[in-house]
Short mmCIF file of C-alpha atoms in Angstrom, two decimals:
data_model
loop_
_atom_site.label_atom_id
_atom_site.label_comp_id
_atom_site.label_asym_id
_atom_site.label_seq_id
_atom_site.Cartn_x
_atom_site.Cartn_y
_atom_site.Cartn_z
CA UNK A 689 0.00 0.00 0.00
CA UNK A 690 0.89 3.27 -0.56
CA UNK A 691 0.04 5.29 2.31
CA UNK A 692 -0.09 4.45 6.56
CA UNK A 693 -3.84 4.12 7.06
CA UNK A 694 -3.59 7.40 9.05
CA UNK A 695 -2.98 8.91 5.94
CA UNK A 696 -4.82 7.06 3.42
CA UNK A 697 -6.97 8.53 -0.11
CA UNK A 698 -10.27 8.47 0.45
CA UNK A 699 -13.14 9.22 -2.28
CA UNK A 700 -14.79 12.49 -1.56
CA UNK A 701 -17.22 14.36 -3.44
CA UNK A 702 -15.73 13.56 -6.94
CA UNK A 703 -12.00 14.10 -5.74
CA UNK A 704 -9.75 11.76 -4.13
CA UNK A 705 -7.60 13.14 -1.17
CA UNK A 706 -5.96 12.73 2.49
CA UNK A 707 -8.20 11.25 4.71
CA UNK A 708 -7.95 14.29 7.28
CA UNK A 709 -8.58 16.66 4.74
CA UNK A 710 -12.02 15.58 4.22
CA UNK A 711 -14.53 17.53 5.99
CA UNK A 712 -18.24 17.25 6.44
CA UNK A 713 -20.48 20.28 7.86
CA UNK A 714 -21.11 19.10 11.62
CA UNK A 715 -24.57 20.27 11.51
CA UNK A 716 -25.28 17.94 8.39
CA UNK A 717 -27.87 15.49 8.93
CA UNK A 718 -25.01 12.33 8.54
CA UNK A 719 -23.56 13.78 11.78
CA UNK A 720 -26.40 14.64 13.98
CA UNK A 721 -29.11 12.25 12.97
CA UNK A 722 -26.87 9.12 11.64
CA UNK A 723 -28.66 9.84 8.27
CA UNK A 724 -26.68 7.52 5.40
CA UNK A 725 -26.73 4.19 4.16
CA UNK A 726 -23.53 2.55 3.37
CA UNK A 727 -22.07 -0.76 1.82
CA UNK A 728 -18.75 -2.72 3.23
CA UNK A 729 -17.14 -4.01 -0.03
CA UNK A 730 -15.05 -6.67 1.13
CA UNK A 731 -12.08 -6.85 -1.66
CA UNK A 732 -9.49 -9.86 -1.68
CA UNK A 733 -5.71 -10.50 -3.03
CA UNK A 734 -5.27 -13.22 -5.39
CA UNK A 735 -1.33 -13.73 -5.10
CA UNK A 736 -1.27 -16.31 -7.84
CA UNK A 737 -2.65 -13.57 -10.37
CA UNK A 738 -1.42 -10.54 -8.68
CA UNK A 739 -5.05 -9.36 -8.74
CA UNK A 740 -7.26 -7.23 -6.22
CA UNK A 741 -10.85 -9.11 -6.90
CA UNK A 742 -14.33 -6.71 -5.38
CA UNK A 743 -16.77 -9.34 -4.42
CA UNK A 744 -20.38 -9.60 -5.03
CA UNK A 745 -19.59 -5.66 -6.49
CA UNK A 746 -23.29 -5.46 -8.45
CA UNK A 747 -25.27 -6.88 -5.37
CA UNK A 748 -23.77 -4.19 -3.21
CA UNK A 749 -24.49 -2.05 -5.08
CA UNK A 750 -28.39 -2.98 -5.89
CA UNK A 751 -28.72 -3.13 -1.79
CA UNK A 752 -27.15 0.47 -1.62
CA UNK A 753 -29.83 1.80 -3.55
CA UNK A 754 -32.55 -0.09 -1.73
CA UNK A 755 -31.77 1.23 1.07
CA UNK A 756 -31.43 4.74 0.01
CA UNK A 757 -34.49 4.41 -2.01
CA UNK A 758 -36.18 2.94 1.57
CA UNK A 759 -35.29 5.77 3.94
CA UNK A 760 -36.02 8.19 1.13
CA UNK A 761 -32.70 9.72 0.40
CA UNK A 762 -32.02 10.84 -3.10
CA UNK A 763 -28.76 9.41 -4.73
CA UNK A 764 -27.07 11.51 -7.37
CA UNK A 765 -24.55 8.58 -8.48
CA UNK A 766 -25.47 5.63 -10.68
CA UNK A 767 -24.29 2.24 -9.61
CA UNK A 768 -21.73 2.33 -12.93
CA UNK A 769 -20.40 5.86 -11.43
CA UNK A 770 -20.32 4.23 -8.12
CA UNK A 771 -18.17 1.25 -9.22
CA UNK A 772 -15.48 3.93 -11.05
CA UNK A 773 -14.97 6.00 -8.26
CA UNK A 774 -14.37 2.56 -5.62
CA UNK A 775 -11.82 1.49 -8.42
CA UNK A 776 -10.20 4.40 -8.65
CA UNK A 777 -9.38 5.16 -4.72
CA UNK A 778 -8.25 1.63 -4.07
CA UNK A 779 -6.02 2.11 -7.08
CA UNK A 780 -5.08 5.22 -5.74
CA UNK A 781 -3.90 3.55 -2.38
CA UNK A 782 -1.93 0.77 -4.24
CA UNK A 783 -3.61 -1.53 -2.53
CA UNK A 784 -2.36 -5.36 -3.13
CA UNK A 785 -3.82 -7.13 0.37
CA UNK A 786 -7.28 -7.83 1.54
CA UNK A 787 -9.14 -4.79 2.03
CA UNK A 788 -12.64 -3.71 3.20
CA UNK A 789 -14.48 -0.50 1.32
CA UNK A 790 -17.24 1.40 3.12
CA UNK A 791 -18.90 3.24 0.51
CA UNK A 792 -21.31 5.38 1.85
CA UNK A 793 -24.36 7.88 0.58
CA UNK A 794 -25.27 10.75 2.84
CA UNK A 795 -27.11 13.90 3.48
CA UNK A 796 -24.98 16.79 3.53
CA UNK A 797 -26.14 20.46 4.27
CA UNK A 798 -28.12 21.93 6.63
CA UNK A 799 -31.45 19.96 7.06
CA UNK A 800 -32.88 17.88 9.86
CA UNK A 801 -33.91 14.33 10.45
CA UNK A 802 -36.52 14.57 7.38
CA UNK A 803 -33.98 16.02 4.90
CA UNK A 804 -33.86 13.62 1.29
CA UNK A 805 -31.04 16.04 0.29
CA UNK A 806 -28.42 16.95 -0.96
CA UNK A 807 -26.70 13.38 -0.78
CA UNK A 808 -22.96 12.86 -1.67
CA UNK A 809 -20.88 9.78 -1.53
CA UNK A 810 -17.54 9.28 0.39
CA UNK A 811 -15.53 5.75 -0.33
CA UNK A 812 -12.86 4.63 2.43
CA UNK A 813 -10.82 1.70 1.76
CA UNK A 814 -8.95 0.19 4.68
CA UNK A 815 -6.84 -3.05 4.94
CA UNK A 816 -8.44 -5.98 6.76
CA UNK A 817 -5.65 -5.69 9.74
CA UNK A 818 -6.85 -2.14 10.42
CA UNK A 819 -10.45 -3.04 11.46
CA UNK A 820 -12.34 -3.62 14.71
CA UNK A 821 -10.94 -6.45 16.92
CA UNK A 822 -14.32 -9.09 16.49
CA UNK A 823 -13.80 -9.00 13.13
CA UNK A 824 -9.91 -10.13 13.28
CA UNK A 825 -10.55 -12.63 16.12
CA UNK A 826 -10.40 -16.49 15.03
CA UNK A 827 -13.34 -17.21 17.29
CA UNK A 828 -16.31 -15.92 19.18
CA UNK A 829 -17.13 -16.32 22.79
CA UNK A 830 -20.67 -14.62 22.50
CA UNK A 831 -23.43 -13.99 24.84
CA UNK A 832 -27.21 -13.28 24.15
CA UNK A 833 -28.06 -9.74 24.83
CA UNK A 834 -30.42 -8.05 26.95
CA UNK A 835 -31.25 -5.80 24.32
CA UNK A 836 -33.75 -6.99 21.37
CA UNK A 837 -32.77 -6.98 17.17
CA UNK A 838 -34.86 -4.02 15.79
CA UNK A 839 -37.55 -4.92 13.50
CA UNK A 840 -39.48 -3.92 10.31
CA UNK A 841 -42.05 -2.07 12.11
CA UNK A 842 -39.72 0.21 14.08
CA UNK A 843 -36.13 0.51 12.54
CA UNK A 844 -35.73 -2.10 9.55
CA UNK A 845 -33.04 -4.11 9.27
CA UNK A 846 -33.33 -4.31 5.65
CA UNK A 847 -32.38 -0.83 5.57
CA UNK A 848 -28.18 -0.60 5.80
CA UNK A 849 -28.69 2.48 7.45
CA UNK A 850 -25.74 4.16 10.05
CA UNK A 851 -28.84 5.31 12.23
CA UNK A 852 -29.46 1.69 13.04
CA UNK A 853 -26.08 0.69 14.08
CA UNK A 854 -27.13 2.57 17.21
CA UNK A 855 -28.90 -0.96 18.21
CA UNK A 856 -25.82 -2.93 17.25
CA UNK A 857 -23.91 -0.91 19.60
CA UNK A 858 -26.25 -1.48 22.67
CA UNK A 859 -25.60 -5.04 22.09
CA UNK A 860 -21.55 -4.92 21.53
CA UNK A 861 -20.82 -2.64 24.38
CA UNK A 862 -23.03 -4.76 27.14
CA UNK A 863 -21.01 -7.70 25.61
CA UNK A 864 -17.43 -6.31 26.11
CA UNK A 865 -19.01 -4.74 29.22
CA UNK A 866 -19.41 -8.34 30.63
CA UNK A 867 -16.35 -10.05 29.40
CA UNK A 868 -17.38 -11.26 25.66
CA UNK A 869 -16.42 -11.20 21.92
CA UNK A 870 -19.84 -10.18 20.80
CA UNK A 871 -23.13 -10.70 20.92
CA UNK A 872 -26.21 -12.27 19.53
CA UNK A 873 -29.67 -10.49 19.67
CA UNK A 874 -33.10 -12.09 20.21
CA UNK A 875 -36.34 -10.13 17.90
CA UNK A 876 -38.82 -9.30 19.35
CA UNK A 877 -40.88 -12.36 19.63
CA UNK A 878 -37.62 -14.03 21.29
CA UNK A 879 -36.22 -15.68 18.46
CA UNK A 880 -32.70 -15.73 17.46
CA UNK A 881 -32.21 -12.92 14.86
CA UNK A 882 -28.35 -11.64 14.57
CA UNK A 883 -25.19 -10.52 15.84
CA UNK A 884 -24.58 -6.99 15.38
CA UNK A 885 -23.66 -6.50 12.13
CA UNK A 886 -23.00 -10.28 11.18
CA UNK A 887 -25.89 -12.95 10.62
CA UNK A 888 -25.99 -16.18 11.81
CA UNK A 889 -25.92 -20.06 11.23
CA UNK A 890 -25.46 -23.27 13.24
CA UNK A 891 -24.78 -26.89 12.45
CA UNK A 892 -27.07 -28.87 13.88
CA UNK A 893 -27.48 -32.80 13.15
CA UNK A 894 -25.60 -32.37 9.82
CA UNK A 895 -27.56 -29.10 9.06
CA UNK A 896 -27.05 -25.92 8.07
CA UNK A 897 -30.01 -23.39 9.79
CA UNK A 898 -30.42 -19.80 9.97
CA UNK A 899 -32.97 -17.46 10.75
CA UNK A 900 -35.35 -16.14 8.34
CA UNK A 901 -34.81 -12.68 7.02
CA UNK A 902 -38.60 -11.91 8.64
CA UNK A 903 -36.61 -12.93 11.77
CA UNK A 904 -35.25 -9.03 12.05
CA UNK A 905 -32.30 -10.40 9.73
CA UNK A 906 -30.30 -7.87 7.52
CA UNK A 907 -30.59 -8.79 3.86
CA UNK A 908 -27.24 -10.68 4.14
CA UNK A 909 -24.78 -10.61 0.92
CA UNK A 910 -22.69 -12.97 2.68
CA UNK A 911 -25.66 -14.83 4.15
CA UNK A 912 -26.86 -15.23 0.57
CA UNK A 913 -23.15 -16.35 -0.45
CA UNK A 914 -23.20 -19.09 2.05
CA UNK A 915 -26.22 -20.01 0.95
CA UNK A 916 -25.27 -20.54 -2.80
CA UNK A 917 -22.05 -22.03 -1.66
CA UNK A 918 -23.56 -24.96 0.88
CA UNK A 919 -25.88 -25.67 -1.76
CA UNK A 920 -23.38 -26.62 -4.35
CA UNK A 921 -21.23 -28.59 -1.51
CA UNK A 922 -24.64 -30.64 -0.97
CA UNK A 923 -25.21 -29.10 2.57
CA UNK A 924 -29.33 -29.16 3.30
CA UNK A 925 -29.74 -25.43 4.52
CA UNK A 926 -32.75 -24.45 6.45
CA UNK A 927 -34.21 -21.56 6.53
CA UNK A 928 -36.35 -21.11 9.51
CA UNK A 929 -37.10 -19.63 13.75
CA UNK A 930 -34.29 -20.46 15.95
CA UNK A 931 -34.49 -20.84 19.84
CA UNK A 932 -31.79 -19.53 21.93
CA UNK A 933 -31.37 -22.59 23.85
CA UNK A 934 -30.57 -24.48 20.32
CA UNK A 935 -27.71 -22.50 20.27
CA UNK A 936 -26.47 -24.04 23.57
CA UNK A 937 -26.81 -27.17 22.24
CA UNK A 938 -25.70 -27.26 18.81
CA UNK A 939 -22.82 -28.65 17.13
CA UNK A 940 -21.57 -25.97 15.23
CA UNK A 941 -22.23 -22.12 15.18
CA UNK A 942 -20.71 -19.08 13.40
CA UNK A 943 -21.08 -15.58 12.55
CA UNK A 944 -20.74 -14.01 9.06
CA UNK A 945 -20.35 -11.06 7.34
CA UNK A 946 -18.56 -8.61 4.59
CA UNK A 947 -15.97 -7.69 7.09
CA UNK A 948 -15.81 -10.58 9.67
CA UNK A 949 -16.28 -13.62 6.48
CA UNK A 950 -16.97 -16.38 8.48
CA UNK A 951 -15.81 -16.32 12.25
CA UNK A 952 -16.36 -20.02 14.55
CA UNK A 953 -18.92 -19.11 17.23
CA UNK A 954 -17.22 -20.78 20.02
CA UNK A 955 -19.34 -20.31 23.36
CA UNK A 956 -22.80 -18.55 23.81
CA UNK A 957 -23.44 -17.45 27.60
CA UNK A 958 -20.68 -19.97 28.67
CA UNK A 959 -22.27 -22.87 26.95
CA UNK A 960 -19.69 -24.31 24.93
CA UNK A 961 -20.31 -24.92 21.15
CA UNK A 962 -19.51 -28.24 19.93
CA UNK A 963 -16.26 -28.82 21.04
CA UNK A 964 -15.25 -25.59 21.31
CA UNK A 965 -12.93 -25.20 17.91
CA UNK A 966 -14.61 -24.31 14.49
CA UNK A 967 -16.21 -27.50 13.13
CA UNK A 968 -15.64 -29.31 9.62
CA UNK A 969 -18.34 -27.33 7.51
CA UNK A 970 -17.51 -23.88 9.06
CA UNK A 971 -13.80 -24.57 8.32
CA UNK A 972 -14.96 -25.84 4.55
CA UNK A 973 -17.45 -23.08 3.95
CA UNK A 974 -15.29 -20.50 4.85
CA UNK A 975 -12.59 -21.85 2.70
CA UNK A 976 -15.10 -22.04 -0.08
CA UNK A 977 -16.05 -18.73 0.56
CA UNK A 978 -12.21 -17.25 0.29
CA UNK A 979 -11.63 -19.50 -2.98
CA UNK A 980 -14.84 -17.70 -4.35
CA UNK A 981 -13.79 -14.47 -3.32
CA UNK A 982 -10.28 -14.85 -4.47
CA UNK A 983 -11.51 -16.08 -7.87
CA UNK A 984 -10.46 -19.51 -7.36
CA UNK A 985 -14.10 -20.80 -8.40
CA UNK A 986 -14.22 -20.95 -12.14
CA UNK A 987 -18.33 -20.95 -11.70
CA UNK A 988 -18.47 -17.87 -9.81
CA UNK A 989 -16.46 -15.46 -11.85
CA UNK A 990 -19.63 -13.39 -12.23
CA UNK A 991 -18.98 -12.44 -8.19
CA UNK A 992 -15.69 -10.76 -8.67
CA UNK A 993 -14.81 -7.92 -10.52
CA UNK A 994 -11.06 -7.16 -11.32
CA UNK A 995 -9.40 -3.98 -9.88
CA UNK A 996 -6.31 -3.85 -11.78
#
């Protein structure tokens, strides 16, 4: 890479610069209100062809505009403008690692909490080793939360929204409060829903089960991709309500998502998980999942899309 992450060229407005020379009005409805939507565009290294592969680039950005197009903000960028301008900064950072990209639409100016616009765009790649700690651990000692998933009828999930990260948070910081990796939330009927910011799946019997997206579930890309990739390994997936106590008792669990892949849930509330290591079709779907990524998969080449 070119630049220290402290230093790194972010996409801004149409212009690529220093990190800390991008400035957004602190009255702007992004900074009071939480009022954006955003994407985390995982992007891997494929040594053997000294290529930087986006994954799943088009389905990022279809679920960008949904969710702008859900909480009513206007977007000024189409998805083939959006693409450009990620390519560009990464290439701009001579990045050649595993990187994550938050690309992120929000509303600048002077409104309020009802403001649609103006929008604008920022795009901040960072290498892997620079994020949060839970999503560079190698397993999970969870707990379930006191605090419930937010639902359709209040704050969607559906909607990638930085508003409704506030919930994640509430979950994460009793966690760490209390001793653990993370945390799993309950909806609000008291079924299993997610962790904060990663969905969820156990192995149960043989099994692959995970909650239903009606379950207060975000509209997973990597949830999806595990999907798509257990299928085609002949792994029965179920979609369906999970009780908390099935967690105790299962024999495999794990948490996924764009920045944390797939990460062994390896206790929940003290209960250990299998025994206690990641099991065989965690460790082989997550290894299918990094051969897809990486380009590796000759049948999923429509998931990747080159950098350089």
């Amino acid at each position: 890479m070119k630049y220290d992450v402290a230093n790194r060229r972010i996409w801004y407005k149409g212009e690529i610069l220093n990190v800390n020379d991008a400035k957004i009005n602190i009255l702007a409805p992004t900074a009071q209100f939480g009022l954006n939507v955003f994407e985390g565009i995982p992007c891997y290294w494929n040594d053997e062809q000294k290529q930087l592969f986006a994954f799943r680039l088009d389905d990022h950005y279809a679920r960008l505009l949904k969710s702008a197009k859900l909480i009513q903000l206007e977007c000024p960028y189409t998805a083939a403008e959006m693409k450009s301008a990620l390519i560009d900064v990464v290439r701009a950072n001579e990045y050649y690692e595993n990187i994550s990209v938050r690309q992120t639409l929000f509303a600048d100016g002077f409104g309020s909490w009802g403001t649609s616009e103006p929008t604008d765009m920022f795009i901040a790649p960072i290498p892997k080793g620079g994020m949060s700690k839970e999503y560079n651990k190698r397993g999970l000692n969870c707990c379930i939360t006191s605090w419930r998933r937010i639902d359709d009828n209040n704050l969607s999930p559906r909607i990638k929204c930085g508003a409704n990260y506030i919930n994640s948070r509430m979950g994460q910081r009793e966690a760490l409060r209390n001793g653990y990796d993370t945390c799993i939330f309950l909806n609000a009927v008291g079924k299993v829903a997610e962790g904060p910011g990663s969905c969820l799946f156990m192995v149960k019997n043989g099994e692959l089960i995970t909650p239903m997206l009606t379950d207060s579930v975000l509209e997973s890309i990597t949830r999806d991709t595990i999907i798509k990739l257990a299928h085609g390994m002949g792994i029965r997936v179920i979609e369906r309500s999970v009780d908390r106590t099935e967690l105790y008792a299962c024999d495999e669990a794990f948490l996924c998502g764009s920045a944390m892949e797939i990460t062994p849930v390896l206790s929940v509330d003290k209960y250990v998980v299998g025994n206690g290591e990641a099991g065989d079709t965690t460790t082989a779907l997550h290894k299918a999942y990094l051969d897809a990524a990486t380009g590796k998969i000759k049948e999923l080449k429509e998931w990747i899309t080159k950098i350089y």
